CSV table of C-alpha atoms and ligand atoms in Angstrom, one decimal:
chain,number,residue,atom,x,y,z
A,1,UNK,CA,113.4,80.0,50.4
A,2,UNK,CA,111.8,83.9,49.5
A,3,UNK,CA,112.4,85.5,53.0
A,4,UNK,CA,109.5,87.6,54.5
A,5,UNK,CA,109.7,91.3,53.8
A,6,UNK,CA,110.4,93.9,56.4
A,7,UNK,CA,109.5,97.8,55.8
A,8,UNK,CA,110.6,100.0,58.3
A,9,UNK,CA,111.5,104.0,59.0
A,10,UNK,CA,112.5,107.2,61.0
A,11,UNK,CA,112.2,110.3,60.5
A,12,UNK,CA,115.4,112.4,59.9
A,13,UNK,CA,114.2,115.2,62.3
A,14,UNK,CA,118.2,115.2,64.1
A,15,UNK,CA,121.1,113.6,65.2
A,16,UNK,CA,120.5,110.0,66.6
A,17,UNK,CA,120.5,109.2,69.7
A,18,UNK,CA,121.0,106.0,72.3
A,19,UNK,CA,117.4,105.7,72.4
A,20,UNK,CA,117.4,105.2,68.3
A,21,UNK,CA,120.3,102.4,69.1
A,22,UNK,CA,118.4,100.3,71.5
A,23,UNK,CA,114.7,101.1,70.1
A,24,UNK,CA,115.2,100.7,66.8
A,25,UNK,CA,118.3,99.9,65.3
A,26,UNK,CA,119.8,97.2,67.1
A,27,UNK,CA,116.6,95.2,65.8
A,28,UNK,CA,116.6,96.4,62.0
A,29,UNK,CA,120.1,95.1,62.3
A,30,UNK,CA,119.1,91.9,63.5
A,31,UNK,CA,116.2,91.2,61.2
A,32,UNK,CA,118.4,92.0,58.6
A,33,UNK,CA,119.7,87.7,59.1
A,34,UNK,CA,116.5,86.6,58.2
A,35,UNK,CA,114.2,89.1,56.1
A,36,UNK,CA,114.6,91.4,53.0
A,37,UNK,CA,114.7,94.4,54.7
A,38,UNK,CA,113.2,98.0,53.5
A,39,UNK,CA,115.0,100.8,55.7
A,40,UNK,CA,113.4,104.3,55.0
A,41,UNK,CA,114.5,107.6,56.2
A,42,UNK,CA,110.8,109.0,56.1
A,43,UNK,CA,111.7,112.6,55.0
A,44,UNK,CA,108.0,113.5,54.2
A,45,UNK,CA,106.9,112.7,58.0
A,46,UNK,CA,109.1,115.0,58.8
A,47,UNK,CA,108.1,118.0,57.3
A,48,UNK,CA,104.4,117.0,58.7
A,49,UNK,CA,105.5,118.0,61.7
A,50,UNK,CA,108.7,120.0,60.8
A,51,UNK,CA,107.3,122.4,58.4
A,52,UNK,CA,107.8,125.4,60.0
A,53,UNK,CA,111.6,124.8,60.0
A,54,UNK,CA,112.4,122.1,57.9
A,55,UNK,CA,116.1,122.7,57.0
A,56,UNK,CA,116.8,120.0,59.8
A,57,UNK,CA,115.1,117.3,57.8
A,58,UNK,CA,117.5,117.9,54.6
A,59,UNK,CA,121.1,118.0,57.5
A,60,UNK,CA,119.3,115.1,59.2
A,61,UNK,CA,118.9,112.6,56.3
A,62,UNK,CA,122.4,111.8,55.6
A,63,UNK,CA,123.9,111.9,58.9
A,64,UNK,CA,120.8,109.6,60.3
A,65,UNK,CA,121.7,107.0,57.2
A,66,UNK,CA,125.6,107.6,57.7
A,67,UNK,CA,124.4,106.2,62.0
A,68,UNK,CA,122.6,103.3,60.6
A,69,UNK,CA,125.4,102.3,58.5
A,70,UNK,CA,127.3,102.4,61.8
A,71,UNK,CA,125.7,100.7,64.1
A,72,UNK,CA,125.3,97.7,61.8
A,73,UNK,CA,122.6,98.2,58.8
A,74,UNK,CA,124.5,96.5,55.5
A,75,UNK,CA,123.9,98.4,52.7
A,76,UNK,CA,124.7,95.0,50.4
A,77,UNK,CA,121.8,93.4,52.8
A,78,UNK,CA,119.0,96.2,53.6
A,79,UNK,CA,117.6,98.4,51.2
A,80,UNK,CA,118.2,101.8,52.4
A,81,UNK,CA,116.2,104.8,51.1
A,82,UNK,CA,114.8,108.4,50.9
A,83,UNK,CA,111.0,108.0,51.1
A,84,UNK,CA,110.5,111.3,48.8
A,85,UNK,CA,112.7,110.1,46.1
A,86,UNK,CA,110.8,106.8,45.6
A,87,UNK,CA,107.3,108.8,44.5
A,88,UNK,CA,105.1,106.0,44.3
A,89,UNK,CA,104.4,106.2,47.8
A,90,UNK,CA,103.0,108.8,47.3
A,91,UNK,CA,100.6,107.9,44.8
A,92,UNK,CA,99.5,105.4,47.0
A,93,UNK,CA,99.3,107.7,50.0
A,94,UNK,CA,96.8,109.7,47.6
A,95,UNK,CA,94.5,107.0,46.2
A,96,UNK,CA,94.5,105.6,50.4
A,97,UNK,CA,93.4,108.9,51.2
A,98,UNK,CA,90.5,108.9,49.0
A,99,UNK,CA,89.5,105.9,50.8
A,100,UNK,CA,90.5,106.7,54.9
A,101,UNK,CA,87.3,107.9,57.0
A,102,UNK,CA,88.1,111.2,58.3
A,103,UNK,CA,86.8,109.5,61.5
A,104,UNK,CA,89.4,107.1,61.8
A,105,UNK,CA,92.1,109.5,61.6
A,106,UNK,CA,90.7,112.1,63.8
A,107,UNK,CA,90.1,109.0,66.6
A,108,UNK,CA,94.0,107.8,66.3
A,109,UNK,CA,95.3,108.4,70.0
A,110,UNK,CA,98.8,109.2,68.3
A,111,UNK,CA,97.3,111.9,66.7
A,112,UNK,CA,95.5,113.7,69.6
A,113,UNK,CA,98.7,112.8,72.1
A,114,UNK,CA,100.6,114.8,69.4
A,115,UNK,CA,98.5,117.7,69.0
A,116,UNK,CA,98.8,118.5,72.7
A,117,UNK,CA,102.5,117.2,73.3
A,118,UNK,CA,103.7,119.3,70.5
A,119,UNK,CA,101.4,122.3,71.0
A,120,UNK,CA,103.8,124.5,70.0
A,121,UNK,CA,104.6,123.3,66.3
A,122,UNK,CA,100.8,123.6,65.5
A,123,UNK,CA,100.2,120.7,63.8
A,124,UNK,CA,96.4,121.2,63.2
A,125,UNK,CA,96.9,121.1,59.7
A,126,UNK,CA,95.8,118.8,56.6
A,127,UNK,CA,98.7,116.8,56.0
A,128,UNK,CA,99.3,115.8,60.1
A,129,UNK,CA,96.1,114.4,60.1
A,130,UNK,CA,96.9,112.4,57.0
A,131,UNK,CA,100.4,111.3,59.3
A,132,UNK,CA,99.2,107.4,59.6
A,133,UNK,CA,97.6,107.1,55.8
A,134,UNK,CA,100.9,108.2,54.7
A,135,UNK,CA,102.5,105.3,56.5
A,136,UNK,CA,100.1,102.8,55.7
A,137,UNK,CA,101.0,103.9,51.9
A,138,UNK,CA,104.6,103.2,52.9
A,139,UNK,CA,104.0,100.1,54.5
A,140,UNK,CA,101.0,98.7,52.2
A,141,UNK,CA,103.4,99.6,48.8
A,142,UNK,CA,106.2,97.2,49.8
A,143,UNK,CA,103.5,94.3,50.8
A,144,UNK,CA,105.8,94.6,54.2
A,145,UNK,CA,104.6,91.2,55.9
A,146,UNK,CA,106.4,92.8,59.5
A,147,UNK,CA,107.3,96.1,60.6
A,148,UNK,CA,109.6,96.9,63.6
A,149,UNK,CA,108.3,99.5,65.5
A,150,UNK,CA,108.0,101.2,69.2
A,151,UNK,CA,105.0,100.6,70.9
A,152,UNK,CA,103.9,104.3,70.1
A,153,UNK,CA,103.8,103.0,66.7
A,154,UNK,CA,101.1,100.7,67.4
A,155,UNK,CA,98.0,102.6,66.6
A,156,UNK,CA,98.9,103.3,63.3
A,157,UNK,CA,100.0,99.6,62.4
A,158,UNK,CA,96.2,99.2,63.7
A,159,UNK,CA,95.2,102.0,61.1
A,160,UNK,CA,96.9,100.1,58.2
A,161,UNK,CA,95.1,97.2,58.5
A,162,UNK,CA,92.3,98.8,58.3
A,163,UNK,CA,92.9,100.6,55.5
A,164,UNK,CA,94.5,97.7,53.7
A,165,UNK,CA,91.7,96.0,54.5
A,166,UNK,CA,89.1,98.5,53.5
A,167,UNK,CA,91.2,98.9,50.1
A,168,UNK,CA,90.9,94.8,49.4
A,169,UNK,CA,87.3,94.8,50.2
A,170,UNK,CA,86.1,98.1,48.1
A,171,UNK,CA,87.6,96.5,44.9
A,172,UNK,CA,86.9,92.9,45.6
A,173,UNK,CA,90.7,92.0,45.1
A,174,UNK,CA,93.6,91.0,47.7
A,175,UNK,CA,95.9,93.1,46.4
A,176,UNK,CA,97.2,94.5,49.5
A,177,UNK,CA,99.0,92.7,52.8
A,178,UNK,CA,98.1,93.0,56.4
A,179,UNK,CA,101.4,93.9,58.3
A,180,UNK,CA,102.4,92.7,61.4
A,181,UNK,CA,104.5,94.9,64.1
A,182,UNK,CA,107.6,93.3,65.8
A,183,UNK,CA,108.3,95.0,69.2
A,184,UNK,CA,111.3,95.4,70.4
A,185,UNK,CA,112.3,93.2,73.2
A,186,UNK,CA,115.0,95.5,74.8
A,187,UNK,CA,113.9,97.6,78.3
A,188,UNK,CA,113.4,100.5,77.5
A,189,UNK,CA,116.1,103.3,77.7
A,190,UNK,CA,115.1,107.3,79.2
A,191,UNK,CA,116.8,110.1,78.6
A,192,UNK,CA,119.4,111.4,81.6
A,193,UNK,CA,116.5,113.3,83.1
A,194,UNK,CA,114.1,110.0,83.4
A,195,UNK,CA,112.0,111.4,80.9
A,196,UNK,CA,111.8,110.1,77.5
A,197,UNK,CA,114.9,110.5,75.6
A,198,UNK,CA,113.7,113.3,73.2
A,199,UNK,CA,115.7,115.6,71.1
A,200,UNK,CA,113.4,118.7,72.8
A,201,UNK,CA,113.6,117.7,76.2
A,202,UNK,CA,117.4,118.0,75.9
A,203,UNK,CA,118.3,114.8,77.8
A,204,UNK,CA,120.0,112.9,75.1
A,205,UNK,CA,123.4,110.7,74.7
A,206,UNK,CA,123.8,111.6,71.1
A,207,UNK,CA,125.6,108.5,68.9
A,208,UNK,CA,128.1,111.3,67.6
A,209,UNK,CA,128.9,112.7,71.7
A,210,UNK,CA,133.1,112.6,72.1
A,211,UNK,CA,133.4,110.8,74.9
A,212,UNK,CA,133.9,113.9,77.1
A,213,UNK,CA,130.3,114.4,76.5
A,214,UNK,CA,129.2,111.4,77.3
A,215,UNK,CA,130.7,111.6,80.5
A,216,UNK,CA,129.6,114.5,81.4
A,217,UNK,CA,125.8,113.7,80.5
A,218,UNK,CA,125.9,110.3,82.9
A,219,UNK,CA,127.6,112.2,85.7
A,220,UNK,CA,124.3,114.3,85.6
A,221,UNK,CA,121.8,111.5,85.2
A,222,UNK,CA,119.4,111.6,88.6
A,223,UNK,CA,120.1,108.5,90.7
A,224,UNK,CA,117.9,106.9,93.9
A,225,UNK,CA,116.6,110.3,95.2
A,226,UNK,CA,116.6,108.6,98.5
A,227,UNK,CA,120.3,108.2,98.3
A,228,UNK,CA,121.9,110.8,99.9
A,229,UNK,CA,125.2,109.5,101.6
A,230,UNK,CA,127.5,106.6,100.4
A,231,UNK,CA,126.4,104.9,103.5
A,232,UNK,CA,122.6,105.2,101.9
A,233,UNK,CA,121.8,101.9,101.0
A,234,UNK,CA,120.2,102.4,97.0
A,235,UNK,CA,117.5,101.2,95.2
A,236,UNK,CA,118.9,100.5,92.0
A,237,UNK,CA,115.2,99.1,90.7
A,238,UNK,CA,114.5,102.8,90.4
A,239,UNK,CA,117.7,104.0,89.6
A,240,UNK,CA,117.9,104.7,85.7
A,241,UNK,CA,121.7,104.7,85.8
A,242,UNK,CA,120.9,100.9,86.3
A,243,UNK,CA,118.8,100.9,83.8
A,244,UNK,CA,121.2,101.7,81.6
A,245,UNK,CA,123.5,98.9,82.8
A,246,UNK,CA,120.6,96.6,82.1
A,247,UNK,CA,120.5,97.3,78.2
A,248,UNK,CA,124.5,98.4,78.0
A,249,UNK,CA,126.3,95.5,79.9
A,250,UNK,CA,124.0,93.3,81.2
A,251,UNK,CA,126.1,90.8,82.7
A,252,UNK,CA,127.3,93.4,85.2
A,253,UNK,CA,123.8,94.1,86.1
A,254,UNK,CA,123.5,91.7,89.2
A,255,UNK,CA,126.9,92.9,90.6
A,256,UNK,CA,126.0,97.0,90.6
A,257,UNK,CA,122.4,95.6,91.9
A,258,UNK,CA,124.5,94.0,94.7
A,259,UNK,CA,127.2,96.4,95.3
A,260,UNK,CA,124.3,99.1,95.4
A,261,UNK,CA,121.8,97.7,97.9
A,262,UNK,CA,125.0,97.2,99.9
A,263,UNK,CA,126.3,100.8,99.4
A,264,UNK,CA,129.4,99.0,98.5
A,265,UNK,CA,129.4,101.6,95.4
A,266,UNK,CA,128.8,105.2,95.5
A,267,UNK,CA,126.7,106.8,92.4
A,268,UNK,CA,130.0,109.0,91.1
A,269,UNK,CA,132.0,105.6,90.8
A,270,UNK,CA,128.9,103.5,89.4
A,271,UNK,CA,128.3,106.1,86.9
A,272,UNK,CA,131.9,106.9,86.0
A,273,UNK,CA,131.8,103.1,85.1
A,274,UNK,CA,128.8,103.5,83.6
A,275,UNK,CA,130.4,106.1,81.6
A,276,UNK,CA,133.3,103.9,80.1
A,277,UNK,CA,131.0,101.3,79.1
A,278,UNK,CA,129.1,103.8,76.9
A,279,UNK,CA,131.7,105.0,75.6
A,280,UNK,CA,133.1,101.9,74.6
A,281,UNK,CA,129.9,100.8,73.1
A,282,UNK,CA,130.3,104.2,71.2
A,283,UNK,CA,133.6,103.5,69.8
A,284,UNK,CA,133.4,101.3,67.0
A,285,UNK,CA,130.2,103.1,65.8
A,286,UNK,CA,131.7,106.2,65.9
A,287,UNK,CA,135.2,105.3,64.4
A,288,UNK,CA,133.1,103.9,61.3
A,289,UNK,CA,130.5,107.2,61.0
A,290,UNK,CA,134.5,109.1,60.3
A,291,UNK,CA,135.0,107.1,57.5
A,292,UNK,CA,131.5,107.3,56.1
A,293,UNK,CA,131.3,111.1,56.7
A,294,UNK,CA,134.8,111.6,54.8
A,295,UNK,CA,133.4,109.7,51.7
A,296,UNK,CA,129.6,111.3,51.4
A,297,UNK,CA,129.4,109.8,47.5
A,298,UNK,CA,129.6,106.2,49.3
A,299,UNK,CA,126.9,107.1,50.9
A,300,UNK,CA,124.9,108.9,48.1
A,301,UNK,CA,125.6,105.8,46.1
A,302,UNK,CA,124.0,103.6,48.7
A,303,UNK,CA,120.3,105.1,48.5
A,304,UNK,CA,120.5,105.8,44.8
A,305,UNK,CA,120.6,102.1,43.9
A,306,UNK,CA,118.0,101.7,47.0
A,307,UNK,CA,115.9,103.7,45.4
A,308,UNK,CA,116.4,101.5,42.3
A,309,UNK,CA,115.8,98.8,44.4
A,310,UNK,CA,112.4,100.0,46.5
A,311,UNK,CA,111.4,101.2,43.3
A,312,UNK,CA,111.1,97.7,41.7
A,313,UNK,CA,108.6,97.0,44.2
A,314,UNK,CA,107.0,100.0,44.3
A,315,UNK,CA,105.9,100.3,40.7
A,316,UNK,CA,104.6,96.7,40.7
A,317,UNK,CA,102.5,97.5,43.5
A,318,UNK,CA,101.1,100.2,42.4
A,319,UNK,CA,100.6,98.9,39.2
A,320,UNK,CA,98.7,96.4,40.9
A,321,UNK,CA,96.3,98.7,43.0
A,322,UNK,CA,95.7,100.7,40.3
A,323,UNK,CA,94.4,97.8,37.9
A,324,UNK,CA,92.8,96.4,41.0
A,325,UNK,CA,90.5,100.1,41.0
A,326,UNK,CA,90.1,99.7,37.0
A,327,UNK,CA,92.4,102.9,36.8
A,328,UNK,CA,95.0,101.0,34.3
B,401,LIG,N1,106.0,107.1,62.1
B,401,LIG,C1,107.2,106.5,62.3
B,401,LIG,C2,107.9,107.1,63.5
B,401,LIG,O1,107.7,108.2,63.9
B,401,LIG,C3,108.2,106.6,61.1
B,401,LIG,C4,107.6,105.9,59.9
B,401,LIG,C5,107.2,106.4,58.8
B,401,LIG,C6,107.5,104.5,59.8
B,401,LIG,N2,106.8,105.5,57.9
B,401,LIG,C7,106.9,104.3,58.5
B,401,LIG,C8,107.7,103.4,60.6
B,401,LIG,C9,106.6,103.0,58.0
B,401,LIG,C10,107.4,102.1,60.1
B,401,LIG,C11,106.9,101.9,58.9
B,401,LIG,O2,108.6,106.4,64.2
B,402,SF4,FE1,122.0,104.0,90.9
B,402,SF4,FE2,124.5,103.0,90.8
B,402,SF4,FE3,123.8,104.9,92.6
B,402,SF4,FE4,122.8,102.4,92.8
B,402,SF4,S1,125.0,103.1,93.0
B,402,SF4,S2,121.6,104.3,93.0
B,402,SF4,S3,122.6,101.8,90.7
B,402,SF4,S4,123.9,105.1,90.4
């Protein structure tokens, strides 16, 4: 049986994080049993919003595939490549552009969320506005039948349909495929401060931390604020420590809810166990990045024949589009 297709990406704007494991790749890895998968570091989203210093984009790329190999992605499974060394995407991205109201980009609520969240990077420019018709191309070129995404990601799934849409209906042809997202069903996991875990607002477990780090970063994640002595009963329904216990070992969950309403355990000792169990969950991923990083051609290997491999596609696409529009 010809499994469905899966497309998926992340922009290589720094190291990865825990919020990348339980977000994102813990579900590419799983989807990798039962569809042909498409991973993409999406190096031309980054500069859209990294222009102004994009030297992170080019250190980012192989470290961020180097992770994914780590936590589980199987190069001999998954098709893992650079999105600016397969260019048909964007040839795509161009002819969709031609097509994609400026209305319907200017509306997207990622778009004006990002303007204002990232004031500072100025990102009222050309190509930022273009952000979603570029990832319709990416999506639309590989037919991608399902796309694992954050919910943040929704909008522009919503835009590709559209578009896809739009393109199949201009030139009388199916030619391209609505894609369907796939959420991830973990809880959610914030960043030490209860904010979302984000690179710029510092408060990130990083996949790479030595485990000194890591224990240092839980020890300062904010508990119940209404705990105050170890007699305190806690609340750990609000306590993001518990959170994390939730999506890290979640058959310990009901004890630490227990011992906690109790004030049978004090925050240092939860979180110093919290601690191990991280860094436990760490270790296998980060014993595997050492051998990767100490044989880079392994790696530069892997996405030149995924390039070879999304490039099969790719051209037959766009072949397709093109004759679709009477350009070939
Ligand atoms: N915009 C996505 C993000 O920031 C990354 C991305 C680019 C992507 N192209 C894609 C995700 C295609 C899914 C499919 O997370
Ligand atoms: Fe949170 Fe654990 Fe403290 Fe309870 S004991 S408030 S779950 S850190």
């Amino acid at each position: 049986m010809n499994k469905k297709r899966v497309l998926s990406g992340m922009r290589p704007t720094g190291k990865l994080h825990l919020g990348h494991l339980v977000g994102a790749l813990s579900n590419w890895v799983k989807l990798q049993e039962d569809y042909e998968c498409f991973f993409m570091s999406a190096d031309w989203h980054a500069l859209m919003s990294e222009y102004a210093k994009p030297s992170v984009i080019k250190e980012s790329i192989l470290d961020n595939v180097i992770d994914w190999i780590s936590c589980g992605i199987l190069p001999d499974k998954s098709t893992i490549f650079i999105q600016s060394e397969v260019k048909e995407h964007l040839d795509l991205f161009i002819i969709l552009s031609c097509l994609a109201p400026l209305g319907w980009l200017e509306r997207c609520p990622t778009y004006k969320e990002q303007l204002k969240e990232l004031e500072e990077k100025n990102l009222t420019t050309y190509g930022f506005l273009g952000y979603p018709v570029l990832q319709a191309a990416d999506i639309l070129i590989y037919k991608g039948e399902f796309v694992p995404v954050g919910e943040d990601q929704l909008p522009h799934l919503e835009l590709t349909r559209e578009i896809s849409r739009r393109f199949n209906s201009l030139y009388k042809k199916e030619v391209l495929v609505d894609p369907h997202p796939i959420l991830t069903k973990f809880p959610r996991l914030l960043g030490l401060d209860g904010r979302k875990m984000s690179k710029s607002y510092g408060n990130c477990i990083y996949l790479s931390d030595v485990p000194a780090a890591v224990e240092k970063k839980v020890m300062s994640m904010i508990t119940d604020p209404k705990r105050i002595k170890l007699s305190d009963p806690g609340h750990p329904e609000i306590c993001n420590v518990h959170n994390y216990y939730a999506v890290f070992k979640p058959e310990l969950k009901p004890d630490v809810d227990k011992q906690c309403r109790a004030a049978e355990i004090g925050c240092t000792e939860c979180k110093k166990r919290l601690a191990s169990i991280l860094i436990e969950a760490l270790s296998p991923i980060q014993s595997m990045r050492k051998k990767l990083l100490s044989d880079k051609k392994q790696i530069l290997d892997i996405i030149d024949k995924g390039k070879d491999k999304a490039r099969l596609v790719t051209q037959k696409t766009l072949k397709e589009v093109k004759e679709a529009m009477g350009l070939e």
